[in-house]
Amino acid sequence: MNAIRSGGRSLRTRLLLLITAVLIVVCAAMALTTVLAQRAYLLGDLDDRVTDAAARSLGGASLHPDLASDLTFLQESGHPAGLLAARLDAGGNVLAAATVGEDALPRHLTGAQTAALSGIGPDGRLHTRTVPGLGTYRLTAVRDHGVRVLAGLPADDVQDMIGGLVVIEAVAAAGAGCAVVIRRQLRPLGRVAATAVEVSRAPLCRGEVSALTRVPERDTDPGSEAGQVGAALNRMIGHVESALAERRRSEERVRRSEERMRRFLADASHELRTPLASIAGYAELMNRGTDRIEPGLAWRRVTAESARMTGLVEDLLLLARLDDGRPLESAEVDLAALVAESVRDARAAGGGHDWQLELRLDAAPLALGDESRLRQVVADLLANARVHTPAGTRVVTVVEARGGRCAVRVRDDGPGIPSGLLPTVFERFTRADASRARATAGAGAGLGLAIVAAITAAHGGRVDVRSEPGRTEFTVELPLAGGSGADSPAAARGPRAAADRVPEPAAPPSSGRVPEAVAPPPA
């Protein structure tokens, strides 16, 4: 795969260039060092042996100074193999020359070989000559009392040794240089690996990690392979942190759900226990005799508590069915007519309030849903306003239809909902007072607005509330049924505002507003 480039070369390219440069520099330096140092040492040793061989040959030749071409001294033992010796005349010309072989008699040189030795004077200086057929020789010529001898030793072994040392040292130096370069270039990858090891040691299974270690920014350059790995590791760590955060949120939601369930069960148990205790009490009084309580009164109280308990059970059953996603009846419902009937019913149940109805229709307010459940939504909102606001409160119900949506707004000028209660106003068994006993007459179990929210959601709508002292407004939005238009009978009536008022007797104001809806008490 081609390396990603971003304003620089990839790691592969940098490594190749740097290693090549290091190899060239190191090889050149080592070759020069070897030639200058090792060659000097080895050639110095060779020169010493050449000088010794020349002195020994001169000594042997001095035994027969009158024999100018005599080389019999080469037949003596102790001469190194390959020794080349020659007798010179006063002009430096070679008179006779031979080489010493290993376990063989000296072999005289040919004319061409002898010619390669010319020009070397007996001054003791060292010379290097290539002798045809014999190789390179290190030579020197010396004299003593008129005897002149040239002696030399082969230099090929020394040169081969120097070449071998050059290769070995160059390879070693290049390896060391490459190791340094590779280690330096792979240092970012090492930091990335260290980060990965540290992350792998974190207790991710227990979800106790708040922030995982990240790869440093300098090691996430996309222009190198190590940077790509670092950036990918950081992205993976980010995904892990997101997963851990989501798991913590999920666990928190489960915990809150369990708390709500426990509270729900406790509230439901209490709400059911109260009418059951009342029924049991009246039944016990009847069992003790009619002199303790009037049978008609006991029977009416038992019937009322039974109706109360039945209503609570039905509300709980309705919520359970809605939570289970069971389908509702589906038909076109004229919300304007439904809301108008609900307002008339509310006026009859709460004559002490000022009930008003406003229709703001740009389209036929036809919703697709269960008419009885939608009627229950409006009735619960109106009952909530009636029960938890003082007499004389104005309650305005508005029906709007435009843009494919229909909104039903129930607004009153009562004392409002406490701000701390607004976030949970649509939860089950929500009441303004935390006590089990409710001082407000006619107050229910706190399921009315929960039912409103559940029914609205089942119809694909939403419910909202805004409240402040002197103004509280509940809004239910539902989608209009497809195909409804402005030519329908409901839309033909046009916008209108109904502001019928019924005189209501004054009543002392209540101390606050409790967001729950209940049906009127049984007759």
XYZ file of C-alpha atoms in Angstrom:
523
model
C 0.000 0.000 0.000
C 1.342 3.398 -0.874
C 2.233 5.523 2.091
C 0.021 8.562 2.750
C 1.892 11.806 2.209
C 1.171 15.079 3.971
C 3.916 17.637 3.421
C 6.733 15.080 3.905
C 8.155 11.741 2.889
C 6.879 8.466 4.214
C 8.760 6.454 6.802
C 9.801 3.964 4.129
C 11.300 6.697 1.967
C 13.062 8.380 4.871
C 14.511 5.070 6.016
C 15.764 4.260 2.530
C 17.400 7.642 2.048
C 18.945 7.798 5.490
C 20.223 4.212 5.402
C 21.718 4.728 1.963
C 23.447 7.913 3.079
C 24.718 6.248 6.227
C 26.021 3.266 4.270
C 27.895 5.488 1.837
C 29.394 7.668 4.541
C 30.286 4.788 6.809
C 31.757 2.644 4.038
C 33.838 5.514 2.758
C 35.044 6.421 6.227
C 35.855 2.838 7.144
C 37.635 2.209 3.843
C 39.719 5.333 4.282
C 40.487 4.456 7.875
C 41.456 0.922 6.947
C 43.659 2.007 4.062
C 45.422 4.616 6.150
C 45.674 2.712 9.421
C 45.567 -0.990 8.724
C 47.588 -0.694 5.538
C 50.217 1.324 7.331
C 50.434 -1.256 10.084
C 50.492 -4.317 7.864
C 52.842 -2.796 5.321
C 55.098 -1.663 8.112
C 55.305 -5.221 9.357
C 55.935 -6.424 5.790
C 58.618 -3.809 5.316
C 60.349 -4.969 8.475
C 60.377 -8.545 7.192
C 61.608 -7.395 3.781
C 64.428 -5.466 5.449
C 65.349 -8.515 7.548
C 65.296 -10.765 4.465
C 67.485 -8.296 2.562
C 69.976 -8.153 5.415
C 70.121 -11.948 5.602
C 70.509 -12.269 1.835
C 73.278 -9.650 1.900
C 75.012 -11.628 4.575
C 74.846 -14.808 2.498
C 76.037 -13.029 -0.656
C 78.939 -11.426 1.236
C 80.423 -14.895 1.717
C 81.249 -14.959 -2.028
C 81.887 -11.348 -2.995
C 83.846 -12.345 -6.061
C 80.927 -14.263 -7.549
C 78.697 -11.470 -8.801
C 75.929 -13.811 -9.969
C 76.050 -16.254 -7.117
C 72.656 -16.996 -5.495
C 73.635 -20.127 -3.578
C 72.700 -18.407 -0.325
C 69.046 -18.912 -1.310
C 69.508 -22.652 -0.874
C 70.058 -22.192 2.810
C 67.198 -23.095 5.084
C 65.166 -20.496 6.931
C 64.234 -18.322 3.999
C 60.490 -17.556 3.796
C 58.565 -19.036 0.887
C 58.158 -16.610 -1.973
C 61.349 -14.706 -1.180
C 62.753 -12.987 -4.262
C 66.487 -12.224 -4.291
C 68.827 -10.783 -6.925
C 72.453 -9.726 -7.340
C 73.067 -6.237 -8.715
C 76.002 -4.663 -10.395
C 77.402 -1.223 -9.651
C 74.901 0.343 -12.058
C 71.910 -1.270 -10.367
C 71.311 -3.786 -13.138
C 70.111 -7.253 -12.214
C 72.807 -9.857 -12.724
C 70.874 -12.846 -11.445
C 67.499 -13.259 -9.721
C 65.543 -16.179 -8.295
C 62.675 -16.955 -5.992
C 62.492 -19.373 -3.122
C 59.745 -21.954 -3.386
C 58.241 -24.021 -0.617
C 60.186 -27.290 -0.339
C 61.787 -26.680 -3.747
C 65.012 -25.331 -5.197
C 65.184 -21.638 -6.076
C 63.698 -20.793 -9.457
C 65.454 -18.232 -11.664
C 63.373 -15.391 -13.037
C 62.655 -14.895 -16.698
C 63.781 -11.920 -18.674
C 60.400 -10.193 -18.347
C 60.331 -10.796 -14.640
C 63.880 -9.554 -14.277
C 63.046 -6.429 -16.257
C 60.347 -5.558 -13.684
C 63.101 -5.242 -11.065
C 65.191 -2.693 -12.910
C 65.638 0.785 -11.590
C 65.875 -0.117 -7.907
C 69.074 1.264 -6.450
C 70.848 -0.182 -3.407
C 69.852 2.655 -1.168
C 67.665 0.672 1.322
C 64.441 2.267 0.184
C 61.338 0.144 -0.134
C 59.562 -0.232 -3.455
C 56.451 -1.977 -4.684
C 56.645 -3.719 -8.043
C 54.404 -6.114 -9.897
C 56.359 -9.045 -11.195
C 54.718 -10.857 -14.103
C 53.570 -14.282 -13.061
C 54.519 -13.734 -9.409
C 52.303 -10.874 -8.283
C 53.044 -7.778 -6.284
C 56.279 -7.631 -4.308
C 57.639 -5.320 -1.680
C 61.329 -4.843 -2.565
C 64.463 -3.189 -1.242
C 68.114 -3.189 -2.325
C 71.107 -2.948 0.029
C 74.864 -3.111 -0.330
C 77.897 -3.804 1.787
C 81.572 -3.601 0.739
C 80.735 -3.768 -2.938
C 78.173 -6.538 -2.626
C 74.713 -5.475 -3.784
C 71.617 -7.564 -3.110
C 67.957 -6.990 -3.897
C 65.384 -8.821 -1.784
C 61.610 -8.784 -1.613
C 58.567 -10.537 -0.268
C 55.094 -10.944 -1.846
C 52.596 -8.240 -0.813
C 49.430 -9.929 -2.164
C 48.553 -11.566 1.152
C 48.863 -8.250 2.937
C 46.686 -6.502 0.379
C 44.116 -9.300 0.536
C 44.062 -8.998 4.300
C 43.600 -5.246 4.079
C 40.709 -5.704 1.604
C 39.057 -8.245 3.890
C 39.373 -5.940 6.855
C 37.850 -3.125 4.825
C 34.836 -5.262 3.959
C 34.361 -6.579 7.504
C 34.708 -3.211 9.158
C 32.523 -1.518 6.573
C 29.772 -4.093 7.069
C 30.013 -3.782 10.843
C 29.961 -0.004 10.723
C 27.078 -0.003 8.240
C 25.123 -2.401 10.442
C 25.680 -0.220 13.474
C 24.683 2.884 11.532
C 21.569 1.205 10.181
C 20.628 0.034 13.657
C 20.909 3.578 14.968
C 18.877 4.991 12.077
C 16.178 2.319 12.283
C 15.907 2.662 16.044
C 15.574 6.418 15.751
C 12.998 6.213 12.989
C 10.979 3.559 14.798
C 10.978 5.468 18.088
C 7.505 6.977 17.349
C 6.195 3.472 16.700
C 7.614 2.427 20.054
C 5.715 5.249 21.766
C 2.555 4.167 19.956
C 3.114 0.589 21.136
C 3.667 1.802 24.712
C 0.382 3.698 24.568
C -1.412 0.593 23.256
C 0.048 -1.498 26.090
C -1.064 1.071 28.668
C -4.578 1.152 27.235
C -4.726 -2.656 27.200
C -4.007 -2.675 30.940
C -6.920 -0.373 31.740
C -9.889 -2.102 33.466
C -12.227 -1.589 30.510
C -14.429 -4.552 31.482
C -15.494 -2.807 34.680
C -16.124 0.542 33.009
C -14.097 2.426 35.618
C -11.935 4.347 33.138
C -12.628 8.071 32.899
C -9.997 9.033 30.311
C -7.664 6.721 28.398
C -4.111 7.628 27.432
C -3.770 9.002 23.917
C -0.887 8.887 21.445
C 1.008 12.240 21.477
C 0.147 14.609 18.669
C 3.663 14.454 17.222
C 3.222 10.704 16.662
C -0.002 11.026 14.638
C 1.462 12.535 11.453
C -0.403 10.926 8.523
C 2.716 11.272 6.397
C 4.352 8.223 8.014
C 3.245 4.686 8.745
C 3.865 5.146 12.480
C 1.769 8.332 12.406
C -1.054 6.504 10.648
C -0.974 3.788 13.308
C -0.963 6.436 16.060
C -3.897 8.305 14.535
C -5.821 5.053 14.065
C -5.123 4.086 17.681
C -6.389 7.467 18.881
C -9.568 7.020 16.849
C -10.034 3.550 18.307
C -9.472 4.907 21.831
C -12.088 7.575 21.107
C -14.548 4.881 20.032
C -13.785 2.904 23.198
C -14.340 5.976 25.375
C -17.616 6.681 23.573
C -18.709 3.076 24.122
C -17.785 3.277 27.809
C -19.643 6.567 28.180
C -22.681 5.098 26.441
C -22.527 2.065 28.716
C -22.374 4.300 31.779
C -25.337 6.274 30.478
C -27.194 3.042 29.787
C -26.431 1.769 33.278
C -27.593 5.088 34.699
C -30.803 4.861 32.671
C -31.358 1.322 33.926
C -30.738 2.456 37.479
C -33.179 5.353 37.122
C -35.676 3.027 35.479
C -35.396 0.617 38.372
C -35.846 3.474 40.826
C -38.898 4.682 38.918
C -40.257 1.136 38.860
C -39.792 0.734 42.601
C -41.424 4.094 43.201
C -44.211 3.199 40.772
C -44.891 -0.082 42.556
C -44.849 1.624 45.942
C -47.239 4.371 44.763
C -49.529 1.910 43.002
C -49.600 -0.304 46.087
C -50.496 2.647 48.263
C -53.174 3.916 45.904
C -54.743 0.474 45.794
C -54.362 -0.105 49.508
C -56.251 3.054 50.422
C -59.605 2.104 48.810
C -59.160 -1.526 49.866
C -58.621 -0.434 53.458
C -61.697 1.784 53.269
C -63.816 -1.038 51.825
C -62.518 -3.439 54.475
C -63.275 -0.908 57.229
C -66.868 -0.336 56.165
C -67.374 -4.077 55.719
C -66.076 -4.648 59.260
C -68.466 -2.015 60.621
C -71.377 -3.670 58.837
C -70.365 -7.040 60.266
C -70.481 -5.579 63.776
C -74.048 -4.457 63.314
C -76.172 -1.747 61.813
C -76.214 0.203 65.069
C -72.634 1.321 64.428
C -73.184 2.735 60.902
C -76.076 3.330 58.573
C -76.106 0.576 55.917
C -76.915 3.006 53.080
C -73.935 5.229 53.957
C -71.620 2.240 54.213
C -72.852 0.908 50.900
C -72.325 4.279 49.174
C -68.806 4.559 50.573
C -67.933 1.010 49.519
C -69.288 1.719 46.032
C -67.299 4.968 45.767
C -64.056 3.334 46.876
C -64.650 0.440 44.499
C -65.158 2.886 41.638
C -62.005 4.719 42.644
C -60.001 1.481 42.724
C -61.515 0.338 39.421
C -60.554 3.613 37.763
C -56.984 3.309 39.056
C -56.671 -0.270 37.819
C -58.064 0.716 34.431
C -55.574 3.583 34.171
C -52.705 1.264 35.023
C -53.955 -1.296 32.521
C -54.214 1.383 29.825
C -50.635 2.521 30.470
C -49.430 -1.078 30.350
C -51.159 -1.638 27.004
C -49.694 1.566 25.591
C -46.220 0.638 26.836
C -46.635 -2.753 25.188
C -47.301 -1.035 21.856
C -50.704 -2.578 21.283
C -52.461 -1.036 18.253
C -55.249 1.481 18.824
C -58.374 1.941 16.785
C -57.758 4.086 13.723
C -60.329 6.412 12.197
C -60.655 10.062 11.218
C -61.470 12.171 14.252
C -62.716 15.758 14.033
C -60.689 17.352 16.805
C -62.639 20.596 16.693
C -65.903 18.801 17.476
C -64.235 16.557 20.040
C -62.652 19.501 21.900
C -65.913 21.487 21.815
C -67.792 18.604 23.437
C -65.065 18.179 26.047
C -65.195 21.896 26.937
C -68.984 21.665 27.404
C -68.489 18.683 29.694
C -65.816 20.539 31.654
C -68.115 23.580 32.024
C -70.811 21.339 33.416
C -68.374 19.684 35.874
C -66.646 22.898 36.978
C -69.025 25.814 36.852
C -66.744 27.922 39.015
C -64.226 28.382 36.169
C -64.320 30.585 33.097
C -64.210 28.153 30.126
C -63.409 29.436 26.641
C -62.869 27.784 23.245
C -60.949 29.175 20.267
C -60.661 27.600 16.805
C -57.809 28.709 14.529
C -58.148 26.498 11.504
C -56.325 26.781 8.197
C -57.203 23.149 7.393
C -59.720 20.563 8.486
C -58.649 19.401 11.993
C -58.994 15.715 11.145
C -56.612 13.397 12.966
C -56.232 9.669 12.399
C -56.602 7.791 15.673
C -58.741 6.374 18.436
C -61.531 8.847 19.176
C -62.180 7.595 22.710
C -58.502 7.851 23.658
C -58.131 11.313 22.123
C -61.241 12.395 24.001
C -59.615 11.094 27.181
C -56.514 13.225 26.452
C -58.548 16.429 26.194
C -60.729 15.504 29.172
C -57.695 14.814 31.366
C -56.107 18.152 30.462
C -59.326 20.039 31.212
C -59.855 18.096 34.441
C -56.288 18.873 35.450
C -56.987 22.594 35.017
C -60.309 22.336 36.854
C -59.017 20.400 39.856
C -55.771 22.256 40.464
C -56.744 25.878 39.925
C -58.995 28.013 42.143
C -62.516 29.011 41.205
C -62.672 31.945 38.833
C -59.650 30.778 36.841
C -59.933 31.335 33.104
C -59.250 28.179 31.071
C -58.849 28.731 27.313
C -58.779 25.748 24.943
C -57.368 26.469 21.481
C -57.522 24.190 18.434
C -55.074 25.034 15.626
C -54.669 23.217 12.307
C -51.968 24.232 9.841
C -48.946 22.785 8.079
C -50.095 19.178 8.335
C -50.272 19.340 12.149
C -53.068 19.957 14.602
C -52.424 21.446 18.034
C -54.734 21.458 21.053
C -53.670 23.996 23.695
C -55.168 24.210 27.184
C -54.135 27.484 28.859
C -55.134 28.858 32.249
C -54.156 31.814 34.435
C -53.866 29.806 37.641
C -50.951 29.673 40.113
C -48.783 27.523 37.796
C -46.690 24.389 38.274
C -43.653 24.456 40.591
C -40.473 24.730 38.502
C -38.904 21.738 40.193
C -41.830 19.571 39.093
C -41.859 20.490 35.383
C -39.206 17.949 34.231
C -41.226 15.050 35.687
C -44.746 16.357 35.175
C -45.610 13.591 32.670
C -44.222 10.755 34.795
C -46.526 8.381 36.620
C -47.705 9.155 40.137
C -46.221 12.651 39.950
C -47.698 14.983 42.528
C -46.684 18.362 43.848
C -46.613 17.080 47.434
C -44.317 14.188 48.281
C -46.628 12.939 51.020
C -49.010 10.072 50.488
C -51.965 12.080 51.764
C -53.277 14.768 49.422
C -54.987 17.807 50.824
C -56.489 18.894 47.511
C -60.062 17.727 47.280
C -60.679 15.424 44.356
C -56.970 14.937 43.644
C -56.195 11.677 41.898
C -53.281 9.256 41.867
C -51.076 11.277 39.525
C -51.681 9.226 36.377
C -53.685 11.695 34.301
C -50.806 13.491 32.570
C -48.869 10.229 32.189
C -51.862 8.844 30.271
C -52.010 12.023 28.179
C -48.341 11.621 27.199
C -48.686 7.900 26.470
C -51.802 8.272 24.277
C -50.298 11.220 22.401
C -47.083 9.286 21.708
C -49.114 6.276 20.516
C -50.754 8.571 17.938
C -47.389 9.839 16.674
C -47.718 13.200 18.403
C -46.046 15.001 21.254
C -47.123 16.854 24.373
C -45.433 19.816 26.037
C -46.027 22.112 28.990
C -44.886 25.623 29.830
C -45.759 27.127 33.150
C -45.133 30.208 35.231
C -47.248 31.941 37.864
C -50.337 33.259 36.118
C -49.934 31.218 32.925
C -49.800 27.474 32.324
C -50.194 25.978 28.871
C -50.327 22.325 27.826
C -49.870 21.666 24.098
C -50.770 18.440 22.319
C -49.627 18.182 18.694
C -50.976 15.475 16.382
C -50.451 14.826 12.664
C -53.421 15.550 10.444
C -54.997 12.696 8.533
C -53.822 12.476 4.914
C -56.126 13.998 2.303
C -57.761 16.532 4.636
C -58.119 19.901 2.966
C -59.654 23.334 3.255
C -62.838 22.294 1.457
C -63.969 19.977 4.260
C -66.993 20.937 6.311
C -64.931 21.618 9.371
C -62.706 24.017 7.507
C -65.643 25.676 5.734
C -66.825 27.065 9.029
C -63.656 29.154 9.136
C -61.808 30.473 12.151
C -63.960 31.454 15.031
C -63.548 32.212 18.710
C -66.015 30.997 21.267
C -65.884 32.921 24.505
C -69.008 31.783 26.325
C -68.843 32.539 29.999
C -70.907 31.186 32.837
C -70.973 33.122 36.117
C -69.194 31.149 38.795
C -69.306 31.540 42.517
C -66.190 32.862 44.181
C -64.014 30.383 46.021
C -60.854 30.747 48.064
C -57.687 30.365 45.954
C -55.723 27.160 46.247
C -52.182 27.154 47.545
C -50.629 25.710 44.376
C -51.100 23.671 41.246
C -50.745 19.892 41.174
C -50.268 18.473 37.672
C -52.570 15.453 37.585
C -55.944 14.727 36.062
C -58.811 12.732 37.535
C -62.346 12.055 36.527
C -65.141 13.783 38.417
C -66.079 12.012 41.640
C -68.819 9.392 41.218
C -72.360 10.451 41.970
